[in-house]
């Protein structure tokens, strides 16, 4: 009595292998999406902490460093000293003596041609970046740019005032910041008549995400104009479908 050995079906094993490879690839990419931002965040914090330590610790007296007492070089000690020192400087600068010292120092700097330009530029940037007063864009909008028929996302800064408004022929002119993609910190400052600006319902944060992602991340539609427009479109489509169905029923009758 002879026994026959069954050969594996190669037609079914190949798709299984491809399915396993596809699942592993999908899981691997999902893992990368999870691990990459966490790893980069930890690496940036670790690198920034080490950079601050390398600048601050040499200025700290040796007897004030914790490594002298515990025998371990702790990363981040320089950051703590930097925060404490900066806080003390800010507290002193708010007082009368601090303001007097700052004014006296700025008067000396104003007499130095090159140093004066550098100091004023750095001071202006620092005041803009670290200002405690909230200055945010009012709203996201669409404007026709770079030519008619093409639209770009912009952010409404303010309403044009002063000489700018006096020189322009339109009564209401909006100050629009037009960001670039994918870096929204650079862009163009445009003065656009209000009637040429289409204001968006999406928040400024959602519009910024749309710009940074180069149009890949769209925010969820909000209730309001978008909902009304969708309702109108759905009503029109339903009306057309109803007319088509009634016409077909009449023809069949």
PDB file of C-alpha atoms in Angstrom:
ATOM      1  CA  UNK A   1       0.000   0.000   0.000  1.00  0.00           C
ATOM      2  CA  UNK A   2       1.601   3.199  -1.132  1.00  0.00           C
ATOM      3  CA  UNK A   3       1.259   6.488   0.705  1.00  0.00           C
ATOM      4  CA  UNK A   4       1.232   9.769  -1.133  1.00  0.00           C
ATOM      5  CA  UNK A   5       2.816  12.854   0.415  1.00  0.00           C
ATOM      6  CA  UNK A   6       0.753  15.964  -0.037  1.00  0.00           C
ATOM      7  CA  UNK A   7       2.683  18.940  -1.337  1.00  0.00           C
ATOM      8  CA  UNK A   8       1.947  22.320   0.250  1.00  0.00           C
ATOM      9  CA  UNK A   9      -0.197  24.562  -1.826  1.00  0.00           C
ATOM     10  CA  UNK A  10       2.223  27.221  -3.000  1.00  0.00           C
ATOM     11  CA  UNK A  11      -0.635  29.347  -4.289  1.00  0.00           C
ATOM     12  CA  UNK A  12      -1.994  29.959  -0.770  1.00  0.00           C
ATOM     13  CA  UNK A  13       1.351  30.201   1.078  1.00  0.00           C
ATOM     14  CA  UNK A  14       2.619  33.114  -1.043  1.00  0.00           C
ATOM     15  CA  UNK A  15      -0.321  35.423  -0.212  1.00  0.00           C
ATOM     16  CA  UNK A  16       0.078  34.507   3.464  1.00  0.00           C
ATOM     17  CA  UNK A  17       3.718  35.542   3.404  1.00  0.00           C
ATOM     18  CA  UNK A  18       2.817  38.771   1.676  1.00  0.00           C
ATOM     19  CA  UNK A  19       0.119  39.379   4.269  1.00  0.00           C
ATOM     20  CA  UNK A  20       2.569  38.817   7.123  1.00  0.00           C
ATOM     21  CA  UNK A  21       5.092  41.185   5.544  1.00  0.00           C
ATOM     22  CA  UNK A  22       2.412  43.841   5.010  1.00  0.00           C
ATOM     23  CA  UNK A  23       1.216  43.564   8.617  1.00  0.00           C
ATOM     24  CA  UNK A  24       4.772  43.751   9.943  1.00  0.00           C
ATOM     25  CA  UNK A  25       5.460  46.782   7.751  1.00  0.00           C
ATOM     26  CA  UNK A  26       2.304  48.523   9.011  1.00  0.00           C
ATOM     27  CA  UNK A  27       3.186  47.738  12.637  1.00  0.00           C
ATOM     28  CA  UNK A  28       6.759  48.940  12.097  1.00  0.00           C
ATOM     29  CA  UNK A  29       5.613  52.253  10.608  1.00  0.00           C
ATOM     30  CA  UNK A  30       3.120  52.716  13.450  1.00  0.00           C
ATOM     31  CA  UNK A  31       5.925  52.112  15.933  1.00  0.00           C
ATOM     32  CA  UNK A  32       8.076  54.704  14.181  1.00  0.00           C
ATOM     33  CA  UNK A  33       5.263  57.246  14.386  1.00  0.00           C
ATOM     34  CA  UNK A  34       5.034  56.645  18.151  1.00  0.00           C
ATOM     35  CA  UNK A  35       8.770  56.422  18.921  1.00  0.00           C
ATOM     36  CA  UNK A  36      10.108  59.243  16.711  1.00  0.00           C
ATOM     37  CA  UNK A  37       8.487  62.271  18.422  1.00  0.00           C
ATOM     38  CA  UNK A  38       9.205  60.876  21.901  1.00  0.00           C
ATOM     39  CA  UNK A  39      12.842  60.148  21.051  1.00  0.00           C
ATOM     40  CA  UNK A  40      13.409  63.528  19.404  1.00  0.00           C
ATOM     41  CA  UNK A  41      11.826  65.346  22.357  1.00  0.00           C
ATOM     42  CA  UNK A  42      14.027  63.512  24.875  1.00  0.00           C
ATOM     43  CA  UNK A  43      17.122  64.083  22.727  1.00  0.00           C
ATOM     44  CA  UNK A  44      16.412  67.816  22.329  1.00  0.00           C
ATOM     45  CA  UNK A  45      15.830  68.288  26.078  1.00  0.00           C
ATOM     46  CA  UNK A  46      18.967  66.288  26.911  1.00  0.00           C
ATOM     47  CA  UNK A  47      21.080  68.241  24.400  1.00  0.00           C
ATOM     48  CA  UNK A  48      19.732  71.639  25.472  1.00  0.00           C
ATOM     49  CA  UNK A  49      20.310  70.812  29.136  1.00  0.00           C
ATOM     50  CA  UNK A  50      23.911  69.803  28.440  1.00  0.00           C
ATOM     51  CA  UNK A  51      24.501  72.950  26.394  1.00  0.00           C
ATOM     52  CA  UNK A  52      23.227  75.201  29.200  1.00  0.00           C
ATOM     53  CA  UNK A  53      25.306  73.282  31.759  1.00  0.00           C
ATOM     54  CA  UNK A  54      28.441  73.757  29.657  1.00  0.00           C
ATOM     55  CA  UNK A  55      27.926  77.536  29.709  1.00  0.00           C
ATOM     56  CA  UNK A  56      26.662  78.059  33.259  1.00  0.00           C
ATOM     57  CA  UNK A  57      28.579  75.563  35.429  1.00  0.00           C
ATOM     58  CA  UNK A  58      32.031  77.106  34.758  1.00  0.00           C
ATOM     59  CA  UNK A  59      30.668  80.354  36.238  1.00  0.00           C
ATOM     60  CA  UNK A  60      29.365  78.660  39.410  1.00  0.00           C
ATOM     61  CA  UNK A  61      31.797  78.415  42.352  1.00  0.00           C
ATOM     62  CA  UNK A  62      32.998  74.878  42.875  1.00  0.00           C
ATOM     63  CA  UNK A  63      31.833  74.693  46.498  1.00  0.00           C
ATOM     64  CA  UNK A  64      28.230  75.353  45.351  1.00  0.00           C
ATOM     65  CA  UNK A  65      28.112  72.428  42.924  1.00  0.00           C
ATOM     66  CA  UNK A  66      26.302  69.282  44.147  1.00  0.00           C
ATOM     67  CA  UNK A  67      28.915  66.996  42.563  1.00  0.00           C
ATOM     68  CA  UNK A  68      31.392  68.028  45.257  1.00  0.00           C
ATOM     69  CA  UNK A  69      29.162  66.512  47.958  1.00  0.00           C
ATOM     70  CA  UNK A  70      27.545  63.502  46.248  1.00  0.00           C
ATOM     71  CA  UNK A  71      30.335  62.630  43.824  1.00  0.00           C
ATOM     72  CA  UNK A  72      27.998  62.459  40.802  1.00  0.00           C
ATOM     73  CA  UNK A  73      27.873  64.919  37.930  1.00  0.00           C
ATOM     74  CA  UNK A  74      24.151  65.670  37.732  1.00  0.00           C
ATOM     75  CA  UNK A  75      22.893  66.906  34.392  1.00  0.00           C
ATOM     76  CA  UNK A  76      20.640  69.944  34.683  1.00  0.00           C
ATOM     77  CA  UNK A  77      22.314  71.663  37.645  1.00  0.00           C
ATOM     78  CA  UNK A  78      23.375  74.504  35.368  1.00  0.00           C
ATOM     79  CA  UNK A  79      19.760  74.911  34.228  1.00  0.00           C
ATOM     80  CA  UNK A  80      18.631  75.311  37.854  1.00  0.00           C
ATOM     81  CA  UNK A  81      21.309  77.938  38.531  1.00  0.00           C
ATOM     82  CA  UNK A  82      20.376  79.722  35.296  1.00  0.00           C
ATOM     83  CA  UNK A  83      16.669  79.849  36.254  1.00  0.00           C
ATOM     84  CA  UNK A  84      17.452  81.122  39.758  1.00  0.00           C
ATOM     85  CA  UNK A  85      19.871  83.765  38.472  1.00  0.00           C
ATOM     86  CA  UNK A  86      17.459  84.951  35.762  1.00  0.00           C
ATOM     87  CA  UNK A  87      14.612  85.196  38.270  1.00  0.00           C
ATOM     88  CA  UNK A  88      16.740  87.274  40.650  1.00  0.00           C
ATOM     89  CA  UNK A  89      17.798  89.588  37.803  1.00  0.00           C
ATOM     90  CA  UNK A  90      14.158  90.070  36.782  1.00  0.00           C
ATOM     91  CA  UNK A  91      13.153  90.819  40.376  1.00  0.00           C
ATOM     92  CA  UNK A  92      15.923  93.415  40.715  1.00  0.00           C
ATOM     93  CA  UNK A  93      15.106  94.955  37.306  1.00  0.00           C
ATOM     94  CA  UNK A  94      11.519  95.649  38.405  1.00  0.00           C
ATOM     95  CA  UNK A  95      12.677  97.749  41.346  1.00  0.00           C
ATOM     96  CA  UNK A  96      13.704 101.380  41.330  1.00  0.00           C
ATOM     97  CA  UNK A  97      17.392 100.617  41.676  1.00  0.00           C
ATOM     98  CA  UNK A  98      17.265  98.080  38.862  1.00  0.00           C
ATOM     99  CA  UNK A  99      15.493 100.455  36.494  1.00  0.00           C
ATOM    100  CA  UNK A 100      18.036 103.147  37.309  1.00  0.00           C
ATOM    101  CA  UNK A 101      20.946 100.805  36.594  1.00  0.00           C
ATOM    102  CA  UNK A 102      19.381  99.656  33.312  1.00  0.00           C
ATOM    103  CA  UNK A 103      18.755 103.246  32.210  1.00  0.00           C
ATOM    104  CA  UNK A 104      22.309 104.242  33.104  1.00  0.00           C
ATOM    105  CA  UNK A 105      23.713 101.271  31.175  1.00  0.00           C
ATOM    106  CA  UNK A 106      21.554 101.983  28.111  1.00  0.00           C
ATOM    107  CA  UNK A 107      22.712 105.597  28.043  1.00  0.00           C
ATOM    108  CA  UNK A 108      26.302 104.379  27.924  1.00  0.00           C
ATOM    109  CA  UNK A 109      25.469 101.906  25.143  1.00  0.00           C
ATOM    110  CA  UNK A 110      23.759 104.645  23.103  1.00  0.00           C
ATOM    111  CA  UNK A 111      27.105 106.422  22.817  1.00  0.00           C
ATOM    112  CA  UNK A 112      28.720 103.419  21.097  1.00  0.00           C
ATOM    113  CA  UNK A 113      27.784 103.356  17.379  1.00  0.00           C
ATOM    114  CA  UNK A 114      28.201  99.644  16.569  1.00  0.00           C
ATOM    115  CA  UNK A 115      27.296  98.287  19.997  1.00  0.00           C
ATOM    116  CA  UNK A 116      24.182 100.472  20.051  1.00  0.00           C
ATOM    117  CA  UNK A 117      22.783  98.931  16.864  1.00  0.00           C
ATOM    118  CA  UNK A 118      23.431  95.363  18.018  1.00  0.00           C
ATOM    119  CA  UNK A 119      22.001  95.986  21.497  1.00  0.00           C
ATOM    120  CA  UNK A 120      18.823  97.655  20.226  1.00  0.00           C
ATOM    121  CA  UNK A 121      18.198  94.880  17.695  1.00  0.00           C
ATOM    122  CA  UNK A 122      18.692  92.113  20.273  1.00  0.00           C
ATOM    123  CA  UNK A 123      16.555  93.974  22.821  1.00  0.00           C
ATOM    124  CA  UNK A 124      13.711  94.398  20.344  1.00  0.00           C
ATOM    125  CA  UNK A 125      13.777  90.699  19.426  1.00  0.00           C
ATOM    126  CA  UNK A 126      13.864  89.669  23.104  1.00  0.00           C
ATOM    127  CA  UNK A 127      10.950  91.945  23.986  1.00  0.00           C
ATOM    128  CA  UNK A 128       8.929  90.551  21.083  1.00  0.00           C
ATOM    129  CA  UNK A 129       9.656  86.885  21.844  1.00  0.00           C
ATOM    130  CA  UNK A 130       9.405  87.000  25.642  1.00  0.00           C
ATOM    131  CA  UNK A 131       6.728  89.668  25.969  1.00  0.00           C
ATOM    132  CA  UNK A 132       4.102  88.790  28.586  1.00  0.00           C
ATOM    133  CA  UNK A 133       1.378  90.727  26.804  1.00  0.00           C
ATOM    134  CA  UNK A 134      -0.734  88.536  24.540  1.00  0.00           C
ATOM    135  CA  UNK A 135      -0.552  89.609  20.912  1.00  0.00           C
ATOM    136  CA  UNK A 136      -2.206  86.986  18.756  1.00  0.00           C
ATOM    137  CA  UNK A 137      -3.687  86.825  15.305  1.00  0.00           C
ATOM    138  CA  UNK A 138      -7.371  87.633  15.341  1.00  0.00           C
ATOM    139  CA  UNK A 139      -8.632  85.207  12.704  1.00  0.00           C
ATOM    140  CA  UNK A 140      -7.680  82.946   9.816  1.00  0.00           C
ATOM    141  CA  UNK A 141      -8.684  83.999   6.320  1.00  0.00           C
ATOM    142  CA  UNK A 142      -8.297  83.375   2.596  1.00  0.00           C
ATOM    143  CA  UNK A 143      -6.970  85.933   0.132  1.00  0.00           C
ATOM    144  CA  UNK A 144      -6.321  85.766  -3.589  1.00  0.00           C
ATOM    145  CA  UNK A 145      -2.557  85.339  -3.915  1.00  0.00           C
ATOM    146  CA  UNK A 146      -0.275  85.333  -5.917  1.00  0.00           C
ATOM    147  CA  UNK A 147      -2.827  86.097  -8.633  1.00  0.00           C
ATOM    148  CA  UNK A 148      -6.569  86.278  -9.074  1.00  0.00           C
ATOM    149  CA  UNK A 149      -8.194  82.861  -8.933  1.00  0.00           C
ATOM    150  CA  UNK A 150      -5.532  81.357  -6.633  1.00  0.00           C
ATOM    151  CA  UNK A 151      -6.152  81.419  -2.883  1.00  0.00           C
ATOM    152  CA  UNK A 152      -3.784  81.339   0.078  1.00  0.00           C
ATOM    153  CA  UNK A 153      -4.317  81.081   3.831  1.00  0.00           C
ATOM    154  CA  UNK A 154      -3.480  84.179   5.832  1.00  0.00           C
ATOM    155  CA  UNK A 155      -3.844  85.463   9.372  1.00  0.00           C
ATOM    156  CA  UNK A 156      -5.557  88.723  10.267  1.00  0.00           C
ATOM    157  CA  UNK A 157      -3.204  90.785  12.422  1.00  0.00           C
ATOM    158  CA  UNK A 158      -5.062  94.065  12.884  1.00  0.00           C
ATOM    159  CA  UNK A 159      -6.977  96.692  10.994  1.00  0.00           C
ATOM    160  CA  UNK A 160      -4.683  99.093   9.148  1.00  0.00           C
ATOM    161  CA  UNK A 161      -4.218 102.374  10.988  1.00  0.00           C
ATOM    162  CA  UNK A 162      -2.315 105.639  10.796  1.00  0.00           C
ATOM    163  CA  UNK A 163      -0.484 106.674   7.664  1.00  0.00           C
ATOM    164  CA  UNK A 164      -0.994 103.276   5.998  1.00  0.00           C
ATOM    165  CA  UNK A 165      -4.774 103.683   6.125  1.00  0.00           C
ATOM    166  CA  UNK A 166      -4.591 107.339   5.053  1.00  0.00           C
ATOM    167  CA  UNK A 167      -2.488 106.564   1.985  1.00  0.00           C
ATOM    168  CA  UNK A 168      -4.664 103.689   0.763  1.00  0.00           C
ATOM    169  CA  UNK A 169      -7.850 104.420  -1.228  1.00  0.00           C
ATOM    170  CA  UNK A 170     -10.060 101.874   0.570  1.00  0.00           C
ATOM    171  CA  UNK A 171     -11.896 102.749   3.770  1.00  0.00           C
ATOM    172  CA  UNK A 172     -11.327  99.409   5.534  1.00  0.00           C
ATOM    173  CA  UNK A 173      -8.005  97.644   5.030  1.00  0.00           C
ATOM    174  CA  UNK A 174      -6.902  94.525   6.898  1.00  0.00           C
ATOM    175  CA  UNK A 175      -3.322  93.754   7.888  1.00  0.00           C
ATOM    176  CA  UNK A 176      -2.746  90.166   6.733  1.00  0.00           C
ATOM    177  CA  UNK A 177       0.244  87.972   7.492  1.00  0.00           C
ATOM    178  CA  UNK A 178       0.728  85.420   4.716  1.00  0.00           C
ATOM    179  CA  UNK A 179       2.853  82.511   6.036  1.00  0.00           C
ATOM    180  CA  UNK A 180       5.059  80.215   4.013  1.00  0.00           C
ATOM    181  CA  UNK A 181       4.911  76.403   4.012  1.00  0.00           C
ATOM    182  CA  UNK A 182       6.110  74.450   5.964  1.00  0.00           C
ATOM    183  CA  UNK A 183       7.774  77.183   8.047  1.00  0.00           C
ATOM    184  CA  UNK A 184       5.021  79.624   9.087  1.00  0.00           C
ATOM    185  CA  UNK A 185       7.398  81.925  10.972  1.00  0.00           C
ATOM    186  CA  UNK A 186       8.423  83.548   7.683  1.00  0.00           C
ATOM    187  CA  UNK A 187       6.050  85.122   5.211  1.00  0.00           C
ATOM    188  CA  UNK A 188       4.712  88.356   3.776  1.00  0.00           C
ATOM    189  CA  UNK A 189       2.912  91.333   5.306  1.00  0.00           C
ATOM    190  CA  UNK A 190       0.027  92.377   3.064  1.00  0.00           C
ATOM    191  CA  UNK A 191      -2.549  95.153   3.280  1.00  0.00           C
ATOM    192  CA  UNK A 192      -5.767  93.856   1.727  1.00  0.00           C
ATOM    193  CA  UNK A 193      -9.162  95.573   1.389  1.00  0.00           C
ATOM    194  CA  UNK A 194     -11.702  93.996   3.704  1.00  0.00           C
ATOM    195  CA  UNK A 195     -14.071  93.123   0.864  1.00  0.00           C
ATOM    196  CA  UNK A 196     -11.334  90.965  -0.694  1.00  0.00           C
ATOM    197  CA  UNK A 197     -10.807  88.900   2.475  1.00  0.00           C
ATOM    198  CA  UNK A 198     -12.705  85.648   3.087  1.00  0.00           C
ATOM    199  CA  UNK A 199     -12.821  85.000   6.828  1.00  0.00           C
ATOM    200  CA  UNK A 200     -12.647  81.350   7.899  1.00  0.00           C
ATOM    201  CA  UNK A 201     -14.502  79.599  10.715  1.00  0.00           C
ATOM    202  CA  UNK A 202     -11.473  77.475  11.635  1.00  0.00           C
ATOM    203  CA  UNK A 203      -9.281  78.609  14.511  1.00  0.00           C
ATOM    204  CA  UNK A 204      -5.858  80.156  14.033  1.00  0.00           C
ATOM    205  CA  UNK A 205      -4.257  77.001  15.473  1.00  0.00           C
ATOM    206  CA  UNK A 206      -6.055  74.762  12.959  1.00  0.00           C
ATOM    207  CA  UNK A 207      -5.066  77.050  10.095  1.00  0.00           C
ATOM    208  CA  UNK A 208      -1.442  76.961  11.269  1.00  0.00           C
ATOM    209  CA  UNK A 209      -1.543  73.138  11.313  1.00  0.00           C
ATOM    210  CA  UNK A 210      -2.896  73.206   7.769  1.00  0.00           C
ATOM    211  CA  UNK A 211      -0.034  75.444   6.643  1.00  0.00           C
ATOM    212  CA  UNK A 212       2.677  73.463   8.454  1.00  0.00           C
ATOM    213  CA  UNK A 213       1.419  70.132   7.086  1.00  0.00           C
ATOM    214  CA  UNK A 214       1.327  71.530   3.526  1.00  0.00           C
ATOM    215  CA  UNK A 215      -2.392  70.831   3.264  1.00  0.00           C
ATOM    216  CA  UNK A 216      -2.293  67.286   4.656  1.00  0.00           C
ATOM    217  CA  UNK A 217      -3.979  67.959   8.019  1.00  0.00           C
ATOM    218  CA  UNK A 218      -7.452  69.453   7.617  1.00  0.00           C
ATOM    219  CA  UNK A 219      -9.463  70.472  10.693  1.00  0.00           C
ATOM    220  CA  UNK A 220     -12.896  69.035  11.315  1.00  0.00           C
ATOM    221  CA  UNK A 221     -15.673  71.301   9.983  1.00  0.00           C
ATOM    222  CA  UNK A 222     -17.323  73.474  12.610  1.00  0.00           C
ATOM    223  CA  UNK A 223     -20.997  74.203  13.041  1.00  0.00           C
ATOM    224  CA  UNK A 224     -21.904  77.432  11.329  1.00  0.00           C
ATOM    225  CA  UNK A 225     -21.245  78.455   7.774  1.00  0.00           C
ATOM    226  CA  UNK A 226     -19.719  75.121   6.867  1.00  0.00           C
ATOM    227  CA  UNK A 227     -22.697  73.283   8.310  1.00  0.00           C
ATOM    228  CA  UNK A 228     -25.131  75.555   6.506  1.00  0.00           C
ATOM    229  CA  UNK A 229     -23.254  75.157   3.227  1.00  0.00           C
ATOM    230  CA  UNK A 230     -23.214  71.395   3.632  1.00  0.00           C
ATOM    231  CA  UNK A 231     -26.926  71.473   4.377  1.00  0.00           C
ATOM    232  CA  UNK A 232     -27.583  73.525   1.276  1.00  0.00           C
ATOM    233  CA  UNK A 233     -25.486  71.214  -0.878  1.00  0.00           C
ATOM    234  CA  UNK A 234     -27.184  68.143   0.574  1.00  0.00           C
ATOM    235  CA  UNK A 235     -30.586  69.723  -0.009  1.00  0.00           C
ATOM    236  CA  UNK A 236     -29.711  70.482  -3.622  1.00  0.00           C
ATOM    237  CA  UNK A 237     -28.406  66.972  -4.179  1.00  0.00           C
ATOM    238  CA  UNK A 238     -31.481  65.432  -2.560  1.00  0.00           C
ATOM    239  CA  UNK A 239     -33.692  67.632  -4.712  1.00  0.00           C
ATOM    240  CA  UNK A 240     -31.891  66.532  -7.861  1.00  0.00           C
ATOM    241  CA  UNK A 241     -32.116  62.897  -6.791  1.00  0.00           C
ATOM    242  CA  UNK A 242     -35.833  63.300  -6.083  1.00  0.00           C
ATOM    243  CA  UNK A 243     -36.433  64.855  -9.478  1.00  0.00           C
ATOM    244  CA  UNK A 244     -34.471  62.084 -11.142  1.00  0.00           C
ATOM    245  CA  UNK A 245     -36.370  59.356  -9.290  1.00  0.00           C
ATOM    246  CA  UNK A 246     -39.769  60.901 -10.086  1.00  0.00           C
ATOM    247  CA  UNK A 247     -38.764  61.232 -13.728  1.00  0.00           C
ATOM    248  CA  UNK A 248     -37.733  57.595 -13.900  1.00  0.00           C
ATOM    249  CA  UNK A 249     -40.984  56.501 -12.250  1.00  0.00           C
ATOM    250  CA  UNK A 250     -42.981  58.551 -14.772  1.00  0.00           C
ATOM    251  CA  UNK A 251     -41.104  56.970 -17.676  1.00  0.00           C
ATOM    252  CA  UNK A 252     -41.621  53.467 -16.295  1.00  0.00           C
ATOM    253  CA  UNK A 253     -45.354  54.164 -15.833  1.00  0.00           C
TER     254      UNK A 253
END
